[in-house]
mmCIF file of C-alpha atoms in Angstrom:
data_model
loop_
_atom_site.group_PDB
_atom_site.id
_atom_site.type_symbol
_atom_site.label_atom_id
_atom_site.label_comp_id
_atom_site.label_asym_id
_atom_site.label_seq_id
_atom_site.Cartn_x
_atom_site.Cartn_y
_atom_site.Cartn_z
ATOM 1 C CA MET A 1 91.192 1.314 65.269
ATOM 2 C CA LEU A 2 94.815 0.187 65.124
ATOM 3 C CA HIS A 3 95.548 -3.333 63.947
ATOM 4 C CA THR A 4 96.497 -5.545 66.892
ATOM 5 C CA ILE A 5 98.007 -8.985 67.480
ATOM 6 C CA ARG A 6 96.986 -10.677 70.724
ATOM 7 C CA HIS A 7 99.072 -13.193 72.659
ATOM 8 C CA GLY A 8 97.945 -15.307 75.591
ATOM 9 C CA SER A 9 94.681 -15.061 77.495
ATOM 10 C CA ASP A 10 93.059 -12.545 79.779
ATOM 11 C CA THR A 11 93.891 -13.108 83.453
ATOM 12 C CA ALA A 12 93.661 -11.174 86.701
ATOM 13 C CA ARG A 13 96.860 -9.319 85.737
ATOM 14 C CA PRO A 14 96.432 -6.173 83.630
ATOM 15 C CA PRO A 15 97.033 -6.801 79.930
ATOM 16 C CA LEU A 16 100.257 -5.400 78.481
ATOM 17 C CA LEU A 17 100.089 -3.135 75.434
ATOM 18 C CA ILE A 18 103.256 -3.090 73.280
ATOM 19 C CA VAL A 19 103.805 -0.123 70.940
ATOM 20 C CA PRO A 20 106.645 -0.481 68.382
ATOM 21 C CA GLY A 21 108.891 2.246 67.074
ATOM 22 C CA LEU A 22 109.489 3.790 63.655
ATOM 23 C CA PHE A 23 109.375 1.227 60.792
ATOM 24 C CA GLY A 24 108.385 -1.442 63.346
ATOM 25 C CA SER A 25 105.242 -3.520 63.658
ATOM 26 C CA ALA A 26 103.389 -5.809 66.033
ATOM 27 C CA ARG A 27 105.037 -8.770 64.304
ATOM 28 C CA ASN A 28 108.535 -7.497 65.183
ATOM 29 C CA TRP A 29 107.669 -7.965 68.873
ATOM 30 C CA GLY A 30 106.095 -11.408 68.388
ATOM 31 C CA VAL A 31 108.657 -13.549 70.235
ATOM 32 C CA VAL A 32 108.990 -11.141 73.168
ATOM 33 C CA ALA A 33 105.207 -10.743 73.366
ATOM 34 C CA LYS A 34 104.688 -14.497 73.357
ATOM 35 C CA HIS A 35 107.159 -15.008 76.196
ATOM 36 C CA LEU A 36 105.553 -12.231 78.266
ATOM 37 C CA SER A 37 102.071 -13.696 77.721
ATOM 38 C CA SER A 38 102.549 -16.787 79.908
ATOM 39 C CA ASP A 39 100.302 -15.324 82.618
ATOM 40 C CA ARG A 40 98.685 -12.279 81.043
ATOM 41 C CA LEU A 41 97.189 -11.001 77.819
ATOM 42 C CA VAL A 42 99.690 -9.131 75.648
ATOM 43 C CA ILE A 43 98.473 -6.886 72.842
ATOM 44 C CA ALA A 44 100.936 -5.582 70.232
ATOM 45 C CA VAL A 45 99.847 -2.888 67.793
ATOM 46 C CA ASP A 46 100.779 -1.610 64.376
ATOM 47 C CA GLN A 47 100.954 2.158 64.712
ATOM 48 C CA ARG A 48 99.256 4.371 62.138
ATOM 49 C CA ASN A 49 101.101 4.369 58.803
ATOM 50 C CA HIS A 50 102.685 1.013 59.740
ATOM 51 C CA GLY A 51 101.795 -2.603 59.074
ATOM 52 C CA ASP A 52 98.088 -3.319 58.720
ATOM 53 C CA SER A 53 96.886 -0.158 60.460
ATOM 54 C CA PHE A 54 95.300 2.788 58.689
ATOM 55 C CA ARG A 55 97.098 5.508 56.760
ATOM 56 C CA SER A 56 96.994 9.187 57.713
ATOM 57 C CA ASP A 57 98.833 12.382 56.854
ATOM 58 C CA ASP A 58 98.829 13.218 60.593
ATOM 59 C CA HIS A 59 101.662 11.392 62.353
ATOM 60 C CA SER A 60 101.849 13.562 65.471
ATOM 61 C CA TYR A 61 102.294 12.239 68.975
ATOM 62 C CA PRO A 62 98.900 13.528 70.200
ATOM 63 C CA ALA A 63 97.286 11.637 67.300
ATOM 64 C CA MET A 64 99.229 8.461 68.101
ATOM 65 C CA ALA A 65 98.267 8.771 71.772
ATOM 66 C CA ASP A 66 94.606 9.027 70.759
ATOM 67 C CA ASP A 67 94.994 5.815 68.740
ATOM 68 C CA LEU A 68 96.354 4.001 71.791
ATOM 69 C CA ALA A 69 93.611 5.396 74.010
ATOM 70 C CA GLU A 70 91.040 3.902 71.641
ATOM 71 C CA VAL A 71 92.669 0.463 71.902
ATOM 72 C CA ILE A 72 92.746 0.615 75.722
ATOM 73 C CA GLU A 73 89.193 1.885 76.002
ATOM 74 C CA ALA A 74 88.060 -1.098 73.923
ATOM 75 C CA GLU A 75 89.620 -3.375 76.579
ATOM 76 C CA GLY A 76 87.552 -1.694 79.269
ATOM 77 C CA ARG A 77 90.270 -1.197 81.903
ATOM 78 C CA PRO A 78 93.689 0.419 82.333
ATOM 79 C CA LEU A 79 96.604 -1.474 80.818
ATOM 80 C CA ASP A 80 100.293 -1.743 81.471
ATOM 81 C CA VAL A 81 101.883 0.041 78.518
ATOM 82 C CA LEU A 82 105.294 -0.421 76.865
ATOM 83 C CA GLY A 83 106.601 1.686 73.995
ATOM 84 C CA HIS A 84 109.927 1.584 72.163
ATOM 85 C CA SER A 85 111.569 4.585 70.482
ATOM 86 C CA MET A 86 108.831 6.440 68.538
ATOM 87 C CA GLY A 87 106.375 4.144 70.324
ATOM 88 C CA GLY A 88 107.940 5.246 73.605
ATOM 89 C CA LYS A 89 107.151 8.858 72.799
ATOM 90 C CA ALA A 90 103.595 7.875 71.868
ATOM 91 C CA VAL A 91 103.040 6.075 75.196
ATOM 92 C CA MET A 92 104.560 8.980 77.122
ATOM 93 C CA MET A 93 102.084 11.308 75.432
ATOM 94 C CA LEU A 94 99.271 8.888 76.300
ATOM 95 C CA ALA A 95 100.303 8.809 79.972
ATOM 96 C CA LEU A 96 100.548 12.603 80.139
ATOM 97 C CA THR A 97 97.154 13.208 78.534
ATOM 98 C CA ARG A 98 95.121 10.136 79.569
ATOM 99 C CA PRO A 99 96.726 8.882 82.804
ATOM 100 C CA GLU A 100 93.580 7.032 83.853
ATOM 101 C CA LEU A 101 94.227 4.525 81.037
ATOM 102 C CA VAL A 102 97.780 3.625 82.084
ATOM 103 C CA HIS A 103 98.456 1.284 85.000
ATOM 104 C CA ARG A 104 102.246 1.094 84.708
ATOM 105 C CA LEU A 105 104.461 2.597 82.026
ATOM 106 C CA ILE A 106 107.645 1.284 80.392
ATOM 107 C CA VAL A 107 109.525 3.541 77.980
ATOM 108 C CA ALA A 108 112.232 1.749 75.995
ATOM 109 C CA ASP A 109 115.305 3.709 74.894
ATOM 110 C CA ILE A 110 113.849 7.146 74.280
ATOM 111 C CA ALA A 111 113.308 10.379 76.206
ATOM 112 C CA PRO A 112 110.744 13.220 75.960
ATOM 113 C CA VAL A 113 113.162 15.453 74.053
ATOM 114 C CA THR A 114 113.837 16.553 70.491
ATOM 115 C CA TYR A 115 116.669 14.572 68.922
ATOM 116 C CA PRO A 116 119.115 15.911 66.331
ATOM 117 C CA HIS A 117 117.709 15.652 62.828
ATOM 118 C CA THR A 118 120.611 13.665 61.363
ATOM 119 C CA GLY A 119 118.942 12.544 58.148
ATOM 120 C CA THR A 120 119.501 8.849 58.867
ATOM 121 C CA ASN A 121 115.802 7.992 58.814
ATOM 122 C CA GLU A 122 115.250 10.056 55.687
ATOM 123 C CA ALA A 123 118.064 8.113 53.992
ATOM 124 C CA LEU A 124 116.370 4.826 54.900
ATOM 125 C CA ILE A 125 113.062 6.070 53.499
ATOM 126 C CA ALA A 126 114.786 7.223 50.323
ATOM 127 C CA ALA A 127 116.392 3.783 49.931
ATOM 128 C CA MET A 128 113.054 2.019 50.410
ATOM 129 C CA LYS A 129 111.307 4.316 47.938
ATOM 130 C CA ALA A 130 114.075 3.786 45.383
ATOM 131 C CA LEU A 131 113.927 -0.012 45.638
ATOM 132 C CA LYS A 132 112.515 -1.595 42.476
ATOM 133 C CA ILE A 133 109.853 -3.944 43.854
ATOM 134 C CA ASP A 134 107.364 -4.630 41.055
ATOM 135 C CA ASP A 135 109.160 -7.773 39.850
ATOM 136 C CA LEU A 136 110.440 -9.065 43.199
ATOM 137 C CA THR A 137 109.708 -12.670 44.117
ATOM 138 C CA THR A 138 112.088 -13.358 47.018
ATOM 139 C CA ARG A 139 113.248 -11.520 50.121
ATOM 140 C CA GLY A 140 116.815 -12.498 49.259
ATOM 141 C CA GLU A 141 116.627 -10.562 46.008
ATOM 142 C CA ALA A 142 115.067 -7.614 47.839
ATOM 143 C CA ASP A 143 117.954 -7.700 50.297
ATOM 144 C CA ARG A 144 120.483 -7.688 47.447
ATOM 145 C CA ARG A 145 118.828 -4.700 45.772
ATOM 146 C CA LEU A 146 118.492 -2.728 49.014
ATOM 147 C CA ALA A 147 122.128 -3.267 50.055
ATOM 148 C CA PRO A 148 123.632 -0.284 48.158
ATOM 149 C CA GLY A 149 121.297 2.131 49.953
ATOM 150 C CA VAL A 150 121.282 0.334 53.315
ATOM 151 C CA PRO A 151 124.698 -1.297 53.843
ATOM 152 C CA ASP A 152 124.013 -2.687 57.330
ATOM 153 C CA PRO A 153 122.551 -6.232 57.063
ATOM 154 C CA ALA A 154 120.645 -6.020 60.365
ATOM 155 C CA THR A 155 118.978 -2.757 59.338
ATOM 156 C CA ARG A 156 118.039 -4.222 55.951
ATOM 157 C CA ALA A 157 116.565 -7.312 57.602
ATOM 158 C CA PHE A 158 114.496 -5.109 59.913
ATOM 159 C CA LEU A 159 113.179 -2.901 57.105
ATOM 160 C CA LEU A 160 112.395 -5.843 54.843
ATOM 161 C CA GLN A 161 110.030 -7.262 57.451
ATOM 162 C CA SER A 162 107.683 -4.521 56.213
ATOM 163 C CA LEU A 163 107.922 -5.537 52.552
ATOM 164 C CA GLU A 164 104.868 -7.593 51.596
ATOM 165 C CA LEU A 165 105.688 -10.182 48.939
ATOM 166 C CA ARG A 166 102.637 -12.458 49.123
ATOM 167 C CA ASP A 167 99.407 -10.489 49.491
ATOM 168 C CA GLY A 168 98.755 -8.954 46.076
ATOM 169 C CA PRO A 169 101.319 -6.753 44.318
ATOM 170 C CA VAL A 170 104.599 -6.348 46.182
ATOM 171 C CA HIS A 171 104.353 -3.294 48.438
ATOM 172 C CA TRP A 172 105.758 -1.652 51.538
ATOM 173 C CA LYS A 173 103.508 -1.943 54.601
ATOM 174 C CA LEU A 174 104.641 1.550 55.543
ATOM 175 C CA ASN A 175 103.234 4.893 54.449
ATOM 176 C CA LEU A 176 106.635 6.172 53.391
ATOM 177 C CA ASP A 177 105.352 9.535 52.137
ATOM 178 C CA ALA A 178 103.626 10.327 55.443
ATOM 179 C CA LEU A 179 106.607 9.217 57.517
ATOM 180 C CA GLN A 180 108.943 11.285 55.385
ATOM 181 C CA GLY A 181 106.704 14.336 55.637
ATOM 182 C CA ASN A 182 106.381 14.024 59.416
ATOM 183 C CA MET A 183 110.010 13.230 60.267
ATOM 184 C CA GLY A 184 110.481 16.519 62.089
ATOM 185 C CA ARG A 185 107.584 15.618 64.388
ATOM 186 C CA ILE A 186 108.841 12.062 64.853
ATOM 187 C CA VAL A 187 112.311 13.049 66.055
ATOM 188 C CA GLY A 188 110.821 15.972 67.967
ATOM 189 C CA TRP A 189 108.699 16.351 71.079
ATOM 190 C CA PRO A 190 105.679 18.687 71.381
ATOM 191 C CA ASP A 191 106.482 22.014 73.033
ATOM 192 C CA PRO A 192 104.221 23.150 74.510
ATOM 193 C CA LEU A 193 102.450 19.941 75.467
ATOM 194 C CA PRO A 194 98.768 19.604 74.540
ATOM 195 C CA ALA A 195 96.283 21.440 76.744
ATOM 196 C CA GLY A 196 95.417 19.386 79.803
ATOM 197 C CA ALA A 197 98.644 17.371 79.819
ATOM 198 C CA ARG A 198 100.131 16.905 83.270
ATOM 199 C CA PRO A 199 102.944 14.864 84.836
ATOM 200 C CA PHE A 200 102.261 11.149 85.072
ATOM 201 C CA THR A 201 102.643 10.036 88.678
ATOM 202 C CA GLY A 202 102.268 6.291 88.145
ATOM 203 C CA PRO A 203 105.106 3.753 88.226
ATOM 204 C CA THR A 204 107.412 4.342 85.259
ATOM 205 C CA LEU A 205 110.469 2.451 84.034
ATOM 206 C CA PHE A 206 112.869 3.927 81.505
ATOM 207 C CA LEU A 207 114.630 0.911 80.007
ATOM 208 C CA TYR A 208 117.664 1.567 77.843
ATOM 209 C CA GLY A 209 120.397 -0.159 75.898
ATOM 210 C CA GLY A 210 123.741 0.006 77.653
ATOM 211 C CA THR A 211 125.538 1.078 74.476
ATOM 212 C CA SER A 212 122.751 3.355 73.193
ATOM 213 C CA ARG A 213 122.899 7.161 73.291
ATOM 214 C CA TYR A 214 119.147 7.728 73.161
ATOM 215 C CA LEU A 215 118.716 7.966 76.961
ATOM 216 C CA ARG A 216 121.623 10.133 78.057
ATOM 217 C CA PRO A 217 122.039 11.187 81.706
ATOM 218 C CA ASP A 218 121.502 14.845 80.783
ATOM 219 C CA TYR A 219 117.982 13.971 79.625
ATOM 220 C CA ARG A 220 116.951 12.898 83.124
ATOM 221 C CA PRO A 221 115.771 16.351 84.297
ATOM 222 C CA ALA A 222 113.345 16.503 81.357
ATOM 223 C CA ILE A 223 112.175 12.962 82.136
ATOM 224 C CA GLU A 224 111.696 13.534 85.846
ATOM 225 C CA ALA A 225 109.799 16.795 85.331
ATOM 226 C CA LEU A 226 107.121 14.784 83.523
ATOM 227 C CA PHE A 227 107.530 11.375 85.180
ATOM 228 C CA PRO A 228 108.423 12.020 88.843
ATOM 229 C CA LYS A 229 108.463 8.290 89.709
ATOM 230 C CA ALA A 230 110.846 7.429 86.884
ATOM 231 C CA GLU A 231 113.228 4.526 87.426
ATOM 232 C CA TYR A 232 116.049 3.555 85.088
ATOM 233 C CA GLU A 233 117.471 0.202 84.064
ATOM 234 C CA GLY A 234 120.121 -0.523 81.460
ATOM 235 C CA ILE A 235 120.491 -3.686 79.394
ATOM 236 C CA ALA A 236 124.216 -4.418 79.186
ATOM 237 C CA GLY A 237 125.548 -4.961 75.688
ATOM 238 C CA ALA A 238 122.374 -3.748 73.959
ATOM 239 C CA GLY A 239 121.995 -0.779 71.671
ATOM 240 C CA HIS A 240 118.834 1.050 70.643
ATOM 241 C CA TRP A 241 117.126 -2.159 69.448
ATOM 242 C CA LEU A 242 117.434 -3.754 72.882
ATOM 243 C CA HIS A 243 114.470 -6.124 72.398
ATOM 244 C CA ALA A 244 116.095 -7.585 69.279
ATOM 245 C CA GLU A 245 119.696 -7.572 70.520
ATOM 246 C CA LYS A 246 119.088 -8.823 74.078
ATOM 247 C CA PRO A 247 115.526 -10.213 74.069
ATOM 248 C CA ARG A 248 115.749 -12.469 77.130
ATOM 249 C CA GLU A 249 117.369 -9.770 79.265
ATOM 250 C CA THR A 250 114.816 -7.229 78.077
ATOM 251 C CA GLU A 251 111.937 -9.596 78.858
ATOM 252 C CA ALA A 252 113.331 -10.231 82.347
ATOM 253 C CA ALA A 253 113.548 -6.505 83.095
ATOM 254 C CA ILE A 254 110.005 -5.928 81.844
ATOM 255 C CA GLU A 255 108.589 -8.835 83.833
ATOM 256 C CA ALA A 256 110.414 -7.836 87.016
ATOM 257 C CA PHE A 257 108.988 -4.307 86.855
ATOM 258 C CA LEU A 258 105.446 -5.454 86.068
ATOM 259 C CA SER A 259 105.491 -8.096 88.803
ATOM 260 C CA ARG A 260 106.080 -5.707 91.678
#
């Protein structure tokens, strides 16, 4: 089963499952998860090929949805489910194929569409694979070495959260080969959908960064064909990484939707 980090205690409110995006982990959502756990259990996962979860050559959305179904089934009741970016596509697939497991759905800054294959993610993977790590002792030195391949400091800081410096030999807590080999699937969306998939008719919030281009207005017909109760809310001043750029505003929007 996927590796999980639990925050708070079980209450009468449904637990919230948080599913990170590409290169992300349960730890990346730690502060947001802790704040949201004041009156409910919050469970954040490492997706397959990320963090402390298992490795697999299959990084398809049906496979990721099955992973999430296993986590929810272990809890013994439907959960509220939140997914960001790649995690948003995984939770959409879960809701379309196993709707009985999803109480309410929040999709953060992604749509059920295929995105242009720009090569940006492949360039990040190439930079991580090229990084000389065997003699690293500090994250500062790792940051210096990664800078030529990843010029943006915020992106480097995010990626380096998945570089393990303490537990045994220095290593990436990402299956870079599998992610590289599955990038077409990751930026894509299954067409046709798996057999048995059907529109999810439960409450659904599409949360997006106000300056992001991942949830464009012209994607709404595709969203509403699959999620007829879709609502939309933008976080002003936030880009794609809305939970990192505007965490308090993102938390407030999540809590308001789940408290209805």
